[in-house]
Amino acid sequence: MSDRHTLTERGALEVLWMQRRSFVQAAGAWTAMGGFAGAQAQQRSNIVELVGDALLNGQRLAAGDTIQSGDAIATGPGANLIFVLGNASFQVRQNSRLVVERGASLSVVSVLRLLTGAVVSVWGKGTQRRIVTPTVTIGIRGTGTYTEVFPQQDYRSYFCNCYGTVEVAASRDKVLSQSEYHQAFWAEPVLKNGRFLSPAKLINHTDEEVEALARLVNQRTQWQIMGKKGNKDGTGYMDEQPGQKHPAAR
């Protein structure tokens, strides 16, 4: 695994799912059959890969099922779920609970509400959508993201704007993040050093994960387009005054 990435409470196998032969084959088949549009036209499942046990609206999820906006998803220990909904793709880690709230249609997610666990996601351009956790709200445009909730830390949240433009809000603190290569934040349940929102290091996700999800929706990451990578953490782009909206430095 690249030395650019630090793991906290997660193992290397959990973030190397895109290297498994089963996923490589599944992703190739997904692309060859026309991606999400092809799945809709052929009335196929939009689940690219399911490993382990997961629940869809309280019922056991099968690889041939279809996930729609409005659905609630829960993954068990050791599970890994990859699915595509409209022009957005998602990788749900083990022991996660989330709801994909409905937008204008069954194939449009308006809100990804993460209650616990972790999700890597890539969002195509479109009307503004949101990621919501118990401690942070993120306004999404077209971007790649990683979001994790730590229930053992009073639902403290970690969010990384892997690339793109997002609006991050935790209680009174707000930041406009414009990222070409990973700007990350901690969102606290209570004030910490006078802030609810603070810069964070890059943890628990990899470039390769985001790139794999981008390919599923016929996209490239910003660093792939530019042909270079930048600093791997978000330090230096928030000033010392909490509660104000600041531009994020590149």
PDB file of C-alpha atoms in Angstrom:
ATOM      1  CA  MET A   1       0.000   0.000   0.000  1.00  0.00           C
ATOM      2  CA  SER A   2       1.225   3.519  -0.768  1.00  0.00           C
ATOM      3  CA  ASP A   3       3.032   5.339   2.011  1.00  0.00           C
ATOM      4  CA  ARG A   4       0.790   8.308   1.292  1.00  0.00           C
ATOM      5  CA  HIS A   5      -1.966   6.682   3.316  1.00  0.00           C
ATOM      6  CA  THR A   6      -2.330   6.178   7.060  1.00  0.00           C
ATOM      7  CA  LEU A   7      -4.707   3.607   8.523  1.00  0.00           C
ATOM      8  CA  THR A   8      -6.502   4.195  11.822  1.00  0.00           C
ATOM      9  CA  GLU A   9      -8.544   1.266  13.173  1.00  0.00           C
ATOM     10  CA  ARG A  10      -8.684  -0.283   9.682  1.00  0.00           C
ATOM     11  CA  GLY A  11      -6.578  -2.976   8.048  1.00  0.00           C
ATOM     12  CA  ALA A  12      -4.784  -2.882   4.700  1.00  0.00           C
ATOM     13  CA  LEU A  13      -7.070  -5.519   3.150  1.00  0.00           C
ATOM     14  CA  GLU A  14     -10.066  -3.281   3.781  1.00  0.00           C
ATOM     15  CA  VAL A  15      -8.714  -0.475   1.597  1.00  0.00           C
ATOM     16  CA  LEU A  16      -7.279  -2.706  -1.131  1.00  0.00           C
ATOM     17  CA  TRP A  17     -10.615  -4.062  -2.350  1.00  0.00           C
ATOM     18  CA  MET A  18     -10.069  -2.699  -5.857  1.00  0.00           C
ATOM     19  CA  GLN A  19      -7.111  -5.079  -6.306  1.00  0.00           C
ATOM     20  CA  ARG A  20      -9.170  -8.242  -5.796  1.00  0.00           C
ATOM     21  CA  ARG A  21      -9.663 -10.313  -8.932  1.00  0.00           C
ATOM     22  CA  SER A  22     -13.389 -10.533  -8.238  1.00  0.00           C
ATOM     23  CA  PHE A  23     -13.755  -6.756  -8.282  1.00  0.00           C
ATOM     24  CA  VAL A  24     -11.575  -6.301 -11.360  1.00  0.00           C
ATOM     25  CA  GLN A  25     -13.767  -8.795 -13.222  1.00  0.00           C
ATOM     26  CA  ALA A  26     -16.995  -7.270 -11.914  1.00  0.00           C
ATOM     27  CA  ALA A  27     -15.896  -3.726 -12.794  1.00  0.00           C
ATOM     28  CA  GLY A  28     -14.904  -4.837 -16.297  1.00  0.00           C
ATOM     29  CA  ALA A  29     -18.293  -6.473 -16.825  1.00  0.00           C
ATOM     30  CA  TRP A  30     -20.088  -3.400 -15.451  1.00  0.00           C
ATOM     31  CA  THR A  31     -18.312  -1.111 -17.892  1.00  0.00           C
ATOM     32  CA  ALA A  32     -18.686  -3.471 -20.856  1.00  0.00           C
ATOM     33  CA  MET A  33     -22.450  -3.714 -20.328  1.00  0.00           C
ATOM     34  CA  GLY A  34     -22.927   0.048 -20.345  1.00  0.00           C
ATOM     35  CA  GLY A  35     -22.622   1.054 -16.700  1.00  0.00           C
ATOM     36  CA  PHE A  36     -25.670   2.409 -14.893  1.00  0.00           C
ATOM     37  CA  ALA A  37     -27.568   3.282 -18.072  1.00  0.00           C
ATOM     38  CA  GLY A  38     -27.039  -0.252 -19.347  1.00  0.00           C
ATOM     39  CA  ALA A  39     -28.165  -1.720 -16.015  1.00  0.00           C
ATOM     40  CA  GLN A  40     -31.373   0.312 -16.176  1.00  0.00           C
ATOM     41  CA  ALA A  41     -32.075  -0.575 -19.809  1.00  0.00           C
ATOM     42  CA  GLN A  42     -31.481  -4.279 -19.186  1.00  0.00           C
ATOM     43  CA  GLN A  43     -33.183  -4.242 -15.772  1.00  0.00           C
ATOM     44  CA  ARG A  44     -29.998  -5.510 -14.123  1.00  0.00           C
ATOM     45  CA  SER A  45     -28.752  -4.874 -10.607  1.00  0.00           C
ATOM     46  CA  ASN A  46     -26.729  -1.727  -9.924  1.00  0.00           C
ATOM     47  CA  ILE A  47     -24.579  -3.599  -7.394  1.00  0.00           C
ATOM     48  CA  VAL A  48     -21.097  -3.985  -8.884  1.00  0.00           C
ATOM     49  CA  GLU A  49     -19.814  -6.227  -6.074  1.00  0.00           C
ATOM     50  CA  LEU A  50     -21.044  -7.499  -2.720  1.00  0.00           C
ATOM     51  CA  VAL A  51     -18.758  -9.353  -0.315  1.00  0.00           C
ATOM     52  CA  GLY A  52     -20.130 -10.562   3.023  1.00  0.00           C
ATOM     53  CA  ASP A  53     -23.488  -9.791   4.584  1.00  0.00           C
ATOM     54  CA  ALA A  54     -25.522  -6.610   4.193  1.00  0.00           C
ATOM     55  CA  LEU A  55     -29.114  -5.526   4.747  1.00  0.00           C
ATOM     56  CA  LEU A  56     -31.321  -3.468   2.432  1.00  0.00           C
ATOM     57  CA  ASN A  57     -34.260  -1.922   4.289  1.00  0.00           C
ATOM     58  CA  GLY A  58     -33.865  -4.581   6.979  1.00  0.00           C
ATOM     59  CA  GLN A  59     -33.802  -7.541   4.568  1.00  0.00           C
ATOM     60  CA  ARG A  60     -30.720  -9.477   3.540  1.00  0.00           C
ATOM     61  CA  LEU A  61     -29.154  -7.907   0.450  1.00  0.00           C
ATOM     62  CA  ALA A  62     -28.374 -10.180  -2.505  1.00  0.00           C
ATOM     63  CA  ALA A  63     -25.956  -9.392  -5.333  1.00  0.00           C
ATOM     64  CA  GLY A  64     -28.850  -9.341  -7.832  1.00  0.00           C
ATOM     65  CA  ASP A  65     -30.889  -6.762  -5.914  1.00  0.00           C
ATOM     66  CA  THR A  66     -31.231  -3.123  -6.961  1.00  0.00           C
ATOM     67  CA  ILE A  67     -30.482  -0.231  -4.627  1.00  0.00           C
ATOM     68  CA  GLN A  68     -32.659   2.848  -5.123  1.00  0.00           C
ATOM     69  CA  SER A  69     -32.661   6.266  -3.522  1.00  0.00           C
ATOM     70  CA  GLY A  70     -34.731   6.152  -0.370  1.00  0.00           C
ATOM     71  CA  ASP A  71     -33.135   2.854   0.724  1.00  0.00           C
ATOM     72  CA  ALA A  72     -31.402   2.117   4.035  1.00  0.00           C
ATOM     73  CA  ILE A  73     -28.231   0.011   3.943  1.00  0.00           C
ATOM     74  CA  ALA A  74     -26.352  -1.778   6.729  1.00  0.00           C
ATOM     75  CA  THR A  75     -23.174  -3.820   6.244  1.00  0.00           C
ATOM     76  CA  GLY A  76     -21.885  -6.492   8.594  1.00  0.00           C
ATOM     77  CA  PRO A  77     -18.369  -7.395   9.802  1.00  0.00           C
ATOM     78  CA  GLY A  78     -16.006  -8.028   6.912  1.00  0.00           C
ATOM     79  CA  ALA A  79     -18.532  -6.830   4.321  1.00  0.00           C
ATOM     80  CA  ASN A  80     -17.790  -4.673   1.296  1.00  0.00           C
ATOM     81  CA  LEU A  81     -20.451  -3.195  -0.991  1.00  0.00           C
ATOM     82  CA  ILE A  82     -19.869  -1.375  -4.296  1.00  0.00           C
ATOM     83  CA  PHE A  83     -22.847   0.122  -6.136  1.00  0.00           C
ATOM     84  CA  VAL A  84     -23.714   2.857  -8.628  1.00  0.00           C
ATOM     85  CA  LEU A  85     -26.772   5.097  -8.489  1.00  0.00           C
ATOM     86  CA  GLY A  86     -27.213   7.550 -11.349  1.00  0.00           C
ATOM     87  CA  ASN A  87     -23.897   9.336 -11.884  1.00  0.00           C
ATOM     88  CA  ALA A  88     -22.610   8.548  -8.374  1.00  0.00           C
ATOM     89  CA  SER A  89     -20.681   5.501  -7.173  1.00  0.00           C
ATOM     90  CA  PHE A  90     -20.255   4.234  -3.614  1.00  0.00           C
ATOM     91  CA  GLN A  91     -18.032   1.847  -1.674  1.00  0.00           C
ATOM     92  CA  VAL A  92     -19.521   1.014   1.733  1.00  0.00           C
ATOM     93  CA  ARG A  93     -17.108  -0.371   4.304  1.00  0.00           C
ATOM     94  CA  GLN A  94     -17.924  -3.020   6.895  1.00  0.00           C
ATOM     95  CA  ASN A  95     -20.093  -2.189   9.924  1.00  0.00           C
ATOM     96  CA  SER A  96     -21.687   0.833   8.249  1.00  0.00           C
ATOM     97  CA  ARG A  97     -25.249   2.182   8.390  1.00  0.00           C
ATOM     98  CA  LEU A  98     -26.516   4.754   5.912  1.00  0.00           C
ATOM     99  CA  VAL A  99     -29.557   6.016   4.023  1.00  0.00           C
ATOM    100  CA  VAL A 100     -29.488   7.234   0.417  1.00  0.00           C
ATOM    101  CA  GLU A 101     -32.292   9.779   0.442  1.00  0.00           C
ATOM    102  CA  ARG A 102     -34.332  10.364  -2.698  1.00  0.00           C
ATOM    103  CA  GLY A 103     -33.797  13.238  -5.082  1.00  0.00           C
ATOM    104  CA  ALA A 104     -35.768  14.049  -8.215  1.00  0.00           C
ATOM    105  CA  SER A 105     -36.003  10.356  -9.174  1.00  0.00           C
ATOM    106  CA  LEU A 106     -35.174   6.853  -7.917  1.00  0.00           C
ATOM    107  CA  SER A 107     -31.727   7.150  -9.499  1.00  0.00           C
ATOM    108  CA  VAL A 108     -30.822  10.504  -7.940  1.00  0.00           C
ATOM    109  CA  VAL A 109     -29.431  10.732  -4.409  1.00  0.00           C
ATOM    110  CA  SER A 110     -30.190  14.024  -2.686  1.00  0.00           C
ATOM    111  CA  VAL A 111     -28.624  13.140   0.689  1.00  0.00           C
ATOM    112  CA  LEU A 112     -26.208  10.427   1.741  1.00  0.00           C
ATOM    113  CA  ARG A 113     -26.917  10.149   5.465  1.00  0.00           C
ATOM    114  CA  LEU A 114     -24.115   8.199   7.164  1.00  0.00           C
ATOM    115  CA  LEU A 115     -25.017   7.100  10.694  1.00  0.00           C
ATOM    116  CA  THR A 116     -21.910   5.037  11.421  1.00  0.00           C
ATOM    117  CA  GLY A 117     -19.077   3.413   9.492  1.00  0.00           C
ATOM    118  CA  ALA A 118     -17.425   4.676   6.315  1.00  0.00           C
ATOM    119  CA  VAL A 119     -18.153   5.360   2.640  1.00  0.00           C
ATOM    120  CA  VAL A 120     -15.944   6.284  -0.311  1.00  0.00           C
ATOM    121  CA  SER A 121     -17.976   8.044  -3.001  1.00  0.00           C
ATOM    122  CA  VAL A 122     -17.623   9.768  -6.361  1.00  0.00           C
ATOM    123  CA  TRP A 123     -20.323  12.212  -7.455  1.00  0.00           C
ATOM    124  CA  GLY A 124     -20.862  13.448 -11.002  1.00  0.00           C
ATOM    125  CA  LYS A 125     -21.946  16.977 -11.724  1.00  0.00           C
ATOM    126  CA  GLY A 126     -25.548  17.897 -10.996  1.00  0.00           C
ATOM    127  CA  THR A 127     -27.805  19.751  -8.640  1.00  0.00           C
ATOM    128  CA  GLN A 128     -26.341  20.230  -5.203  1.00  0.00           C
ATOM    129  CA  ARG A 129     -26.462  17.182  -2.957  1.00  0.00           C
ATOM    130  CA  ARG A 130     -25.345  16.583   0.595  1.00  0.00           C
ATOM    131  CA  ILE A 131     -23.503  14.137   2.801  1.00  0.00           C
ATOM    132  CA  VAL A 132     -24.755  14.297   6.394  1.00  0.00           C
ATOM    133  CA  THR A 133     -23.322  12.667   9.529  1.00  0.00           C
ATOM    134  CA  PRO A 134     -24.185  13.290  13.195  1.00  0.00           C
ATOM    135  CA  THR A 135     -21.580  16.091  13.320  1.00  0.00           C
ATOM    136  CA  VAL A 136     -21.021  17.453   9.799  1.00  0.00           C
ATOM    137  CA  THR A 137     -22.949  18.471   6.671  1.00  0.00           C
ATOM    138  CA  ILE A 138     -21.210  18.613   3.295  1.00  0.00           C
ATOM    139  CA  GLY A 139     -22.649  20.278   0.204  1.00  0.00           C
ATOM    140  CA  ILE A 140     -21.609  18.199  -2.814  1.00  0.00           C
ATOM    141  CA  ARG A 141     -21.249  19.351  -6.405  1.00  0.00           C
ATOM    142  CA  GLY A 142     -19.064  17.073  -8.545  1.00  0.00           C
ATOM    143  CA  THR A 143     -16.369  15.520  -6.394  1.00  0.00           C
ATOM    144  CA  GLY A 144     -14.735  12.479  -4.832  1.00  0.00           C
ATOM    145  CA  THR A 145     -15.108  12.049  -1.064  1.00  0.00           C
ATOM    146  CA  TYR A 146     -14.359   9.851   1.922  1.00  0.00           C
ATOM    147  CA  THR A 147     -16.574  10.046   5.015  1.00  0.00           C
ATOM    148  CA  GLU A 148     -16.239   8.127   8.288  1.00  0.00           C
ATOM    149  CA  VAL A 149     -18.165   8.267  11.579  1.00  0.00           C
ATOM    150  CA  PHE A 150     -16.573   7.096  14.834  1.00  0.00           C
ATOM    151  CA  PRO A 151     -19.357   6.059  17.253  1.00  0.00           C
ATOM    152  CA  GLN A 152     -16.824   5.192  19.955  1.00  0.00           C
ATOM    153  CA  GLN A 153     -15.740   8.864  19.900  1.00  0.00           C
ATOM    154  CA  ASP A 154     -19.246  10.322  20.399  1.00  0.00           C
ATOM    155  CA  TYR A 155     -19.870  10.139  16.626  1.00  0.00           C
ATOM    156  CA  ARG A 156     -16.947  12.354  15.746  1.00  0.00           C
ATOM    157  CA  SER A 157     -16.736  12.507  11.937  1.00  0.00           C
ATOM    158  CA  TYR A 158     -13.898  12.546   9.437  1.00  0.00           C
ATOM    159  CA  PHE A 159     -14.413  13.937   5.945  1.00  0.00           C
ATOM    160  CA  CYS A 160     -12.003  14.206   3.022  1.00  0.00           C
ATOM    161  CA  ASN A 161     -12.682  16.248  -0.079  1.00  0.00           C
ATOM    162  CA  CYS A 162     -10.517  14.095  -2.331  1.00  0.00           C
ATOM    163  CA  TYR A 163     -11.097  16.463  -5.256  1.00  0.00           C
ATOM    164  CA  GLY A 164     -13.655  19.072  -6.262  1.00  0.00           C
ATOM    165  CA  THR A 165     -15.549  21.821  -4.453  1.00  0.00           C
ATOM    166  CA  VAL A 166     -17.604  21.216  -1.313  1.00  0.00           C
ATOM    167  CA  GLU A 167     -19.105  23.272   1.496  1.00  0.00           C
ATOM    168  CA  VAL A 168     -18.325  21.780   4.907  1.00  0.00           C
ATOM    169  CA  ALA A 169     -20.322  22.812   8.002  1.00  0.00           C
ATOM    170  CA  ALA A 170     -19.974  21.584  11.583  1.00  0.00           C
ATOM    171  CA  SER A 171     -22.209  23.544  13.985  1.00  0.00           C
ATOM    172  CA  ARG A 172     -21.118  27.211  13.642  1.00  0.00           C
ATOM    173  CA  ASP A 173     -17.934  26.456  11.645  1.00  0.00           C
ATOM    174  CA  LYS A 174     -18.062  26.540   7.836  1.00  0.00           C
ATOM    175  CA  VAL A 175     -15.396  26.082   5.166  1.00  0.00           C
ATOM    176  CA  LEU A 176     -15.492  26.179   1.377  1.00  0.00           C
ATOM    177  CA  SER A 177     -13.023  23.496   0.289  1.00  0.00           C
ATOM    178  CA  GLN A 178     -11.618  23.557  -3.247  1.00  0.00           C
ATOM    179  CA  SER A 179      -9.371  20.546  -3.608  1.00  0.00           C
ATOM    180  CA  GLU A 180      -7.224  19.024  -6.316  1.00  0.00           C
ATOM    181  CA  TYR A 181      -5.751  16.370  -4.024  1.00  0.00           C
ATOM    182  CA  HIS A 182      -7.280  15.541  -0.628  1.00  0.00           C
ATOM    183  CA  GLN A 183      -8.328  18.203   1.878  1.00  0.00           C
ATOM    184  CA  ALA A 184      -9.546  16.548   5.080  1.00  0.00           C
ATOM    185  CA  PHE A 185     -11.393  17.646   8.221  1.00  0.00           C
ATOM    186  CA  TRP A 186     -12.375  16.482  11.674  1.00  0.00           C
ATOM    187  CA  ALA A 187     -15.903  17.443  12.752  1.00  0.00           C
ATOM    188  CA  GLU A 188     -16.224  17.375  16.534  1.00  0.00           C
ATOM    189  CA  PRO A 189     -19.352  16.690  18.629  1.00  0.00           C
ATOM    190  CA  VAL A 190     -18.234  19.402  21.080  1.00  0.00           C
ATOM    191  CA  LEU A 191     -15.840  22.320  20.863  1.00  0.00           C
ATOM    192  CA  LYS A 192     -12.185  21.306  20.659  1.00  0.00           C
ATOM    193  CA  ASN A 193      -9.603  24.075  20.908  1.00  0.00           C
ATOM    194  CA  GLY A 194     -12.396  26.552  20.191  1.00  0.00           C
ATOM    195  CA  ARG A 195     -13.567  24.804  17.016  1.00  0.00           C
ATOM    196  CA  PHE A 196     -16.035  22.230  15.804  1.00  0.00           C
ATOM    197  CA  LEU A 197     -14.163  21.852  12.493  1.00  0.00           C
ATOM    198  CA  SER A 198     -10.405  21.446  12.080  1.00  0.00           C
ATOM    199  CA  PRO A 199      -7.916  20.263   9.408  1.00  0.00           C
ATOM    200  CA  ALA A 200      -7.014  16.568   9.393  1.00  0.00           C
ATOM    201  CA  LYS A 201      -4.403  14.258   7.914  1.00  0.00           C
ATOM    202  CA  LEU A 202      -5.263  11.780   5.172  1.00  0.00           C
ATOM    203  CA  ILE A 203      -6.408   8.521   6.780  1.00  0.00           C
ATOM    204  CA  ASN A 204      -8.231   5.265   5.967  1.00  0.00           C
ATOM    205  CA  HIS A 205      -8.651   5.641   2.203  1.00  0.00           C
ATOM    206  CA  THR A 206      -6.459   5.518  -0.887  1.00  0.00           C
ATOM    207  CA  ASP A 207      -6.107   7.230  -4.249  1.00  0.00           C
ATOM    208  CA  GLU A 208      -6.707   3.879  -5.928  1.00  0.00           C
ATOM    209  CA  GLU A 209     -10.124   3.490  -4.280  1.00  0.00           C
ATOM    210  CA  VAL A 210     -11.302   6.869  -5.539  1.00  0.00           C
ATOM    211  CA  GLU A 211      -9.905   6.198  -9.008  1.00  0.00           C
ATOM    212  CA  ALA A 212     -11.718   2.840  -9.182  1.00  0.00           C
ATOM    213  CA  LEU A 213     -15.046   4.417  -8.233  1.00  0.00           C
ATOM    214  CA  ALA A 214     -14.519   7.241 -10.723  1.00  0.00           C
ATOM    215  CA  ARG A 215     -14.038   4.706 -13.540  1.00  0.00           C
ATOM    216  CA  LEU A 216     -17.389   3.097 -12.712  1.00  0.00           C
ATOM    217  CA  VAL A 217     -19.132   6.380 -13.619  1.00  0.00           C
ATOM    218  CA  ASN A 218     -16.837   7.189 -16.562  1.00  0.00           C
ATOM    219  CA  GLN A 219     -14.866   9.853 -14.726  1.00  0.00           C
ATOM    220  CA  ARG A 220     -11.255  10.646 -13.842  1.00  0.00           C
ATOM    221  CA  THR A 221      -9.993  12.182 -10.635  1.00  0.00           C
ATOM    222  CA  GLN A 222      -8.520  15.660 -10.648  1.00  0.00           C
ATOM    223  CA  TRP A 223      -4.992  14.340 -10.071  1.00  0.00           C
ATOM    224  CA  GLN A 224      -5.392  11.961 -13.021  1.00  0.00           C
ATOM    225  CA  ILE A 225      -6.501  14.832 -15.249  1.00  0.00           C
ATOM    226  CA  MET A 226      -3.622  17.056 -14.064  1.00  0.00           C
ATOM    227  CA  GLY A 227      -1.042  14.277 -14.126  1.00  0.00           C
ATOM    228  CA  LYS A 228       0.295  15.159 -10.680  1.00  0.00           C
ATOM    229  CA  LYS A 229      -0.522  14.939  -6.986  1.00  0.00           C
ATOM    230  CA  GLY A 230      -0.230  17.587  -4.271  1.00  0.00           C
ATOM    231  CA  ASN A 231       0.069  17.651  -0.501  1.00  0.00           C
ATOM    232  CA  LYS A 232      -1.851  14.915   1.261  1.00  0.00           C
ATOM    233  CA  ASP A 233      -3.420  16.843   4.116  1.00  0.00           C
ATOM    234  CA  GLY A 234      -5.445  19.958   4.710  1.00  0.00           C
ATOM    235  CA  THR A 235      -3.251  21.891   7.128  1.00  0.00           C
ATOM    236  CA  GLY A 236      -2.798  25.575   6.433  1.00  0.00           C
ATOM    237  CA  TYR A 237      -6.042  26.544   4.716  1.00  0.00           C
ATOM    238  CA  MET A 238      -8.124  27.416   7.787  1.00  0.00           C
ATOM    239  CA  ASP A 239      -7.291  30.516   9.791  1.00  0.00           C
ATOM    240  CA  GLU A 240      -7.676  30.926  13.553  1.00  0.00           C
ATOM    241  CA  GLN A 241     -11.183  32.392  13.564  1.00  0.00           C
ATOM    242  CA  PRO A 242     -13.927  29.766  14.002  1.00  0.00           C
ATOM    243  CA  GLY A 243     -17.454  30.363  12.770  1.00  0.00           C
ATOM    244  CA  GLN A 244     -16.526  32.064   9.508  1.00  0.00           C
ATOM    245  CA  LYS A 245     -16.492  30.863   5.932  1.00  0.00           C
ATOM    246  CA  HIS A 246     -13.039  30.687   4.403  1.00  0.00           C
ATOM    247  CA  PRO A 247     -11.704  29.677   0.995  1.00  0.00           C
ATOM    248  CA  ALA A 248      -9.609  26.525   1.137  1.00  0.00           C
ATOM    249  CA  ALA A 249      -6.099  26.844  -0.218  1.00  0.00           C
ATOM    250  CA  ARG A 250      -5.039  24.415  -2.894  1.00  0.00           C
TER     251      ARG A 250
END
